[in-house]
Short mmCIF file of C-alpha atoms in Angstrom, two decimals:
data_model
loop_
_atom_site.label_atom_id
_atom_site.label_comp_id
_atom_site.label_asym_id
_atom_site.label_seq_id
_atom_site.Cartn_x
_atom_site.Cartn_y
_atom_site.Cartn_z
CA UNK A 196 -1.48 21.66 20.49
CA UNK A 197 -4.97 19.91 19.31
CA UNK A 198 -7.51 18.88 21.72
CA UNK A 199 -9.48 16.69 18.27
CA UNK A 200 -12.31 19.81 19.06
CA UNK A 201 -10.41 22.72 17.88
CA UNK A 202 -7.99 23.22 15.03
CA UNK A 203 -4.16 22.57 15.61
CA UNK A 204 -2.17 25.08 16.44
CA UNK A 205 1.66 24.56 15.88
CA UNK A 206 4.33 24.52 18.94
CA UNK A 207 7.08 23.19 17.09
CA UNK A 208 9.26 21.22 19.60
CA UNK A 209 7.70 22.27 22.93
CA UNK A 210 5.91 19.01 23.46
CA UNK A 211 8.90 17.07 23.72
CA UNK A 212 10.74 20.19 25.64
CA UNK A 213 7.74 19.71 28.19
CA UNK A 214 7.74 15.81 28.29
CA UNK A 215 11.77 16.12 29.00
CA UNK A 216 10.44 18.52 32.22
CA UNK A 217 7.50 16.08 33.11
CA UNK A 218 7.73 14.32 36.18
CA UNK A 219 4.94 11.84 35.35
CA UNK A 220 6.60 10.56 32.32
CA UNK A 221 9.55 9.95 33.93
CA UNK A 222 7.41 7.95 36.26
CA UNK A 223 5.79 6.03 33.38
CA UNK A 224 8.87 4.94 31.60
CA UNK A 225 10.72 4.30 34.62
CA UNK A 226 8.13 1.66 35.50
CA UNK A 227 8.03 0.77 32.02
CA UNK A 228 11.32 0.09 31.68
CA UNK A 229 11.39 -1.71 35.49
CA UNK A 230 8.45 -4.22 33.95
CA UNK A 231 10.22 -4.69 30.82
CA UNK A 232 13.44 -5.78 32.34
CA UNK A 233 11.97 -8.19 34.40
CA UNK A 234 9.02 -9.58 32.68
CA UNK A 235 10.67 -10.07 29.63
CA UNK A 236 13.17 -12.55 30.55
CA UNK A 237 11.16 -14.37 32.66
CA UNK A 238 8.48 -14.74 30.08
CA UNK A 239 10.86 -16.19 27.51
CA UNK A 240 12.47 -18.71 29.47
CA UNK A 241 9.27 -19.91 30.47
CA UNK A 242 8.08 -20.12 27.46
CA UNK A 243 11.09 -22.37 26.32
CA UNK A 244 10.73 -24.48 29.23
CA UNK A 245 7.91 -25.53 28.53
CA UNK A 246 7.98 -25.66 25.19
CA UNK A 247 11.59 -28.25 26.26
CA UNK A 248 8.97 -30.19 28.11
CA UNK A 249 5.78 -30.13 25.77
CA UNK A 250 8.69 -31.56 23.04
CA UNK A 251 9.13 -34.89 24.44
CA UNK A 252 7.18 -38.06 23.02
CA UNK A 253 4.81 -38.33 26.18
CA UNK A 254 1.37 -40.10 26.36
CA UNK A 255 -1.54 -37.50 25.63
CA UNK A 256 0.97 -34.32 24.67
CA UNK A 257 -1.50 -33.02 22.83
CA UNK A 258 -3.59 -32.46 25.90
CA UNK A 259 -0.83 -31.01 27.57
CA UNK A 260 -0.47 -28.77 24.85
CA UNK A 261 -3.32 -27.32 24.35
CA UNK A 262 -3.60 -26.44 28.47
CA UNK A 263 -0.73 -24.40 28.36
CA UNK A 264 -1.81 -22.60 25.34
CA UNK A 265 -5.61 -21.58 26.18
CA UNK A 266 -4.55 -18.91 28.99
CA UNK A 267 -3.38 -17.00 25.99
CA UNK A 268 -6.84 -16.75 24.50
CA UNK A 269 -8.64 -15.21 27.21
CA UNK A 270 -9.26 -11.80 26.86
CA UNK A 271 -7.68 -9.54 28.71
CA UNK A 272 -10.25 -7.55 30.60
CA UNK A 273 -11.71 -11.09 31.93
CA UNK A 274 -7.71 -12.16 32.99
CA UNK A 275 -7.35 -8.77 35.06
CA UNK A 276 -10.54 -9.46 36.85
CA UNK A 277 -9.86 -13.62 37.62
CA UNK A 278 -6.10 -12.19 38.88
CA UNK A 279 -7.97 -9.43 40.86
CA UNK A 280 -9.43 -12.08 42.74
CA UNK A 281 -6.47 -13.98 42.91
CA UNK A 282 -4.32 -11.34 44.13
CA UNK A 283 -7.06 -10.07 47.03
CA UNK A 284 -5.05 -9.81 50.20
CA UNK A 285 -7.68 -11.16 52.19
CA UNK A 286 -9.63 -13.78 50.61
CA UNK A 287 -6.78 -14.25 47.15
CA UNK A 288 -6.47 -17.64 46.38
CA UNK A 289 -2.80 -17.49 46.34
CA UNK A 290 -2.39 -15.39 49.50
CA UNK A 291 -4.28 -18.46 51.15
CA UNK A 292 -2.06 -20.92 49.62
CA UNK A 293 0.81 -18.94 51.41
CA UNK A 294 -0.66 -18.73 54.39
CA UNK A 295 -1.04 -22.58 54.53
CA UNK A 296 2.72 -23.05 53.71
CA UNK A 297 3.56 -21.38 56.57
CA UNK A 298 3.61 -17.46 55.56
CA UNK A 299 1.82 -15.95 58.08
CA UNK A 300 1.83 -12.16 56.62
CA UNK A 301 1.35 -12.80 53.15
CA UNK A 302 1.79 -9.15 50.76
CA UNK A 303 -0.75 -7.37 49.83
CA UNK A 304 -0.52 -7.24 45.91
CA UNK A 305 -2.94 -4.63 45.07
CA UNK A 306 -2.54 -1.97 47.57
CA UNK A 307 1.41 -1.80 48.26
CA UNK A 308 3.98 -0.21 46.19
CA UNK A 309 6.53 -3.11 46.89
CA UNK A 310 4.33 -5.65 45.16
CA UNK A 311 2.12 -4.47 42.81
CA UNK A 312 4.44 -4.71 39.67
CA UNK A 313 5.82 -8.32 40.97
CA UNK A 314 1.74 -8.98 40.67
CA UNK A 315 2.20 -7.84 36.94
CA UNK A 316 5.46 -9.51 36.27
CA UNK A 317 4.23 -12.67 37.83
CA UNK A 318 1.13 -12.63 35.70
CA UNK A 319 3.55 -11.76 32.55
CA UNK A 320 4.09 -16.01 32.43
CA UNK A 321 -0.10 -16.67 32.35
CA UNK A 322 0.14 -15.65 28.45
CA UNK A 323 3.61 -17.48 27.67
CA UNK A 324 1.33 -20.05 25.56
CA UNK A 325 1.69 -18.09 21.98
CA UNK A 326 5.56 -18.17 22.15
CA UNK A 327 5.59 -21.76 23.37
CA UNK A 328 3.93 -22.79 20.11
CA UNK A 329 6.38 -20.88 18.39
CA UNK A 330 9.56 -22.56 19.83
CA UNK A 331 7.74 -25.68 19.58
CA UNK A 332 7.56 -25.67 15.96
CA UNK A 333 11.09 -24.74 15.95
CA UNK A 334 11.93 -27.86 18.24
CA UNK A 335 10.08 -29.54 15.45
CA UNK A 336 12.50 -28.36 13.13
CA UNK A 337 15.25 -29.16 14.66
CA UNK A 338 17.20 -32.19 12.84
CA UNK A 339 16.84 -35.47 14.77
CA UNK A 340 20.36 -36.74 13.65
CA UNK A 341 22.00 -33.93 14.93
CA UNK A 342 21.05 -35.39 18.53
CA UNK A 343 22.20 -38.98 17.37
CA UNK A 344 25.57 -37.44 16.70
CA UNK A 345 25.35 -35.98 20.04
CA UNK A 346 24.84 -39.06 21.64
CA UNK A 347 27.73 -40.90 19.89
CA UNK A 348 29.83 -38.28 21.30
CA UNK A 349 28.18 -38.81 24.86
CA UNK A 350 26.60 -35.59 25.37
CA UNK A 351 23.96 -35.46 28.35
CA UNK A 352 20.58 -33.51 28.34
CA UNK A 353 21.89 -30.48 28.93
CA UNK A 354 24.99 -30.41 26.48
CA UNK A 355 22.17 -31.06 24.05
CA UNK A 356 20.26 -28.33 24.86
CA UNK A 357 23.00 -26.14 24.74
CA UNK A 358 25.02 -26.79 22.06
CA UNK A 359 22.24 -28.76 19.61
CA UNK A 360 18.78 -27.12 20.51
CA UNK A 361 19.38 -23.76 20.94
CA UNK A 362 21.44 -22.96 18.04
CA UNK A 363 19.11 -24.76 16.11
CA UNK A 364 16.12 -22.73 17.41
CA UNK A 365 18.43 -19.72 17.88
CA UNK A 366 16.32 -17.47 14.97
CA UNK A 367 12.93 -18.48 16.62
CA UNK A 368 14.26 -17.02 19.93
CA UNK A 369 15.43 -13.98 18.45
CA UNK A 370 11.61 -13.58 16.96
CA UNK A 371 9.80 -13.82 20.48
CA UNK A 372 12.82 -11.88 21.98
CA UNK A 373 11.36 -8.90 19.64
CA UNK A 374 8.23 -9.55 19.97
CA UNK A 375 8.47 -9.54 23.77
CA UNK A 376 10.02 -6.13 23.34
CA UNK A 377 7.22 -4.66 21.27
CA UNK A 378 4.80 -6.25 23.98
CA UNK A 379 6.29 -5.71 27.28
CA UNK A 380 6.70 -1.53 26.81
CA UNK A 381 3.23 -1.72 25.49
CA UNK A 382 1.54 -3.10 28.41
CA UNK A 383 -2.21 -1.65 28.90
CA UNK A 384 -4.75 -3.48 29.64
CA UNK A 385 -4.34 -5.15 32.14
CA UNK A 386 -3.03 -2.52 34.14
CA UNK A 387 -5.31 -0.28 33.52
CA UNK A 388 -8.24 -2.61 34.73
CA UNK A 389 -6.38 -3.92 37.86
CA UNK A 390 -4.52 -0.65 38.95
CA UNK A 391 -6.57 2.76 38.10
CA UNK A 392 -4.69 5.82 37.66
CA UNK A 393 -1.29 3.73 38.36
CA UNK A 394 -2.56 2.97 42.17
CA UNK A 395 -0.76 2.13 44.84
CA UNK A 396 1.30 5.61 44.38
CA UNK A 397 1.31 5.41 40.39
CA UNK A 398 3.78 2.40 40.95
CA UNK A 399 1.95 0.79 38.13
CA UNK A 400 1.34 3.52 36.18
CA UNK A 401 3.08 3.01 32.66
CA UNK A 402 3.61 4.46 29.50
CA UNK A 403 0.79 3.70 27.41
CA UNK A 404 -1.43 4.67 30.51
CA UNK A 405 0.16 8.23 30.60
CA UNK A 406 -0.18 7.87 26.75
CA UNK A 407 -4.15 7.53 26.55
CA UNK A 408 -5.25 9.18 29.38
CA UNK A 409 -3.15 12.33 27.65
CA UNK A 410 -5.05 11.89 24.10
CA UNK A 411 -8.56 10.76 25.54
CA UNK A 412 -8.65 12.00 29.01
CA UNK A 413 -6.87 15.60 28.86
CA UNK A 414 -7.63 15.46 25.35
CA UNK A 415 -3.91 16.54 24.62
CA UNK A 416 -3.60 14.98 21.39
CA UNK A 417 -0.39 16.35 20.25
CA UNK A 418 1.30 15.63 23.72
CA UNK A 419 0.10 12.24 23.12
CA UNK A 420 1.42 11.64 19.60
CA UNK A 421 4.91 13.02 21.20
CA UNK A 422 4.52 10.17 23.47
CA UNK A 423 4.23 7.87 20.51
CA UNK A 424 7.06 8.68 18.53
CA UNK A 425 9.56 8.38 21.94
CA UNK A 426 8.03 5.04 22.37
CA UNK A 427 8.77 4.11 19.05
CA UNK A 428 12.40 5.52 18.62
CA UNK A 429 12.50 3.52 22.09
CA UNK A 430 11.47 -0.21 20.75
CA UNK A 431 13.35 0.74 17.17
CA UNK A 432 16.48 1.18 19.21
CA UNK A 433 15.94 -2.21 21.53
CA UNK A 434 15.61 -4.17 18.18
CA UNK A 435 18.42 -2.98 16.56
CA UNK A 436 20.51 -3.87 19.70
CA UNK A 437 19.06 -7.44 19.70
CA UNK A 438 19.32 -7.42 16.15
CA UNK A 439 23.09 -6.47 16.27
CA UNK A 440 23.85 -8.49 19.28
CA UNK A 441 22.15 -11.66 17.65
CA UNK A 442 24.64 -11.37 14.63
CA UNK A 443 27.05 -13.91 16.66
CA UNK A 444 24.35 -15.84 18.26
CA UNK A 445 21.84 -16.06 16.01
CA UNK A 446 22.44 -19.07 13.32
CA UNK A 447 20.25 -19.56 10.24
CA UNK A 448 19.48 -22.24 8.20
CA UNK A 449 22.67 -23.15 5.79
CA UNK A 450 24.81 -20.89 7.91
#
């Protein structure tokens, strides 16, 4: 028990005993998770998409480059207040674009529970630009006369993709896979900025909210730091499942 203005006094294990009986965490890891699951994927195969795309020997690349990678440099306080305006129900740019496609009762992604962490997920793909750089210098990497032998066997696009371009890039997806891990159950800022207090109905209230409004808000350090070590036991045990599952997938240089 230390609230940073008094000395620490020693409970042993009851802050996890009461986090196990707290109905709010359960709500913040449960929409943690919910995020995570969704936002994750998504993300990634963006990402590669893109990177598929921004691979090819195109006229002015480099320009196409560097517009998918400066959304990931804007900060993220200034992104949740352009997407706030995006996501307006009344006047949101993209609520207008639906309406002129024929959606007549577009959703209202701020203020119902259905849609506000689609809103997040959906914005989840506005920063895929640093992991597209990454698989792009993997593509890079990737040896050019392993797709001549492809084509002497007559593979297509796609049996290149599959069974050239991925393996070859296979430890590079593994690394954003992790990283994507380590980023999605920390999601913050954004959140915080767009949705206070977790609003609509703490549907968007996740862990690392709980997390700081316990150490600088209720000034329940201890509680806080109890918080931290779940969430890292959490993304320790998510990397050593990717890490074990990637053992058959996963093929490195020489191997």
């Amino acid at each position: 028990d230390y609230s940073v203005l008094r000395p620490p006094v020693w409970l042993g294990a009851d802050n996890y005993v009461n986090l196990w009986r707290d109905e709010v965490f359960w709500i913040a890891l449960k929409n943690t998770l919910i995020y995570a699951v969704f936002a994750l994927p998504l993300s990634a195969l963006c990402a590669l998409c893109l990177a598929l795309l921004l691979n090819s020997k195109v006229k002015g690349m480099t320009l196409y480059r560097t517009i998918f990678f400066i959304p990931s440099l804007v900060p993220m306080v200034s992104l949740a207040v352009l997407w706030l305006w995006i996501f307006n129900g009344e006047y949101g740019i993209l609520n207008e674009f639906l309406r002129r496609v024929g959606v007549h009762s577009p959703p209202n992604w701020l203020s119902d529970t259905l849609w506000s962490k689609p809103a997040l997920i959906l914005m989840s793909m506005w920063g895929v630009g640093n992991a597209m750089v990454i698989y792009l210098a993997g593509l890079q990497d990737v040896p050019q006369q392993l797709y001549e032998a492809a084509d002497l066997d007559g593979a297509g696009g796609w049996a290149k993709v599959r069974h050239v371009t991925l393996p070859m890039i296979s430890p590079v997806i593994l690394f954003n896979i992790i990283m994507g891990i380590i980023g999605t159950l920390q999601i913050f800022t954004v959140p915080y900025v767009m949705f206070p207090g977790g609003a609509p109905a703490r549907s968007t209230y996740f862990y690392t909210m709980y997390l700081f409004d316990n150490a600088f808000i209720y000034h329940k350090m201890g509680y806080a730091c109890a918080m931290g070590w779940i969430m890292f036991l959490i993304i320790l045990g998510l990397t050593m499942v990717a890490l074990k599952f990637s053992e058959r997938h996963v093929h490195y240089g020489g191997s």
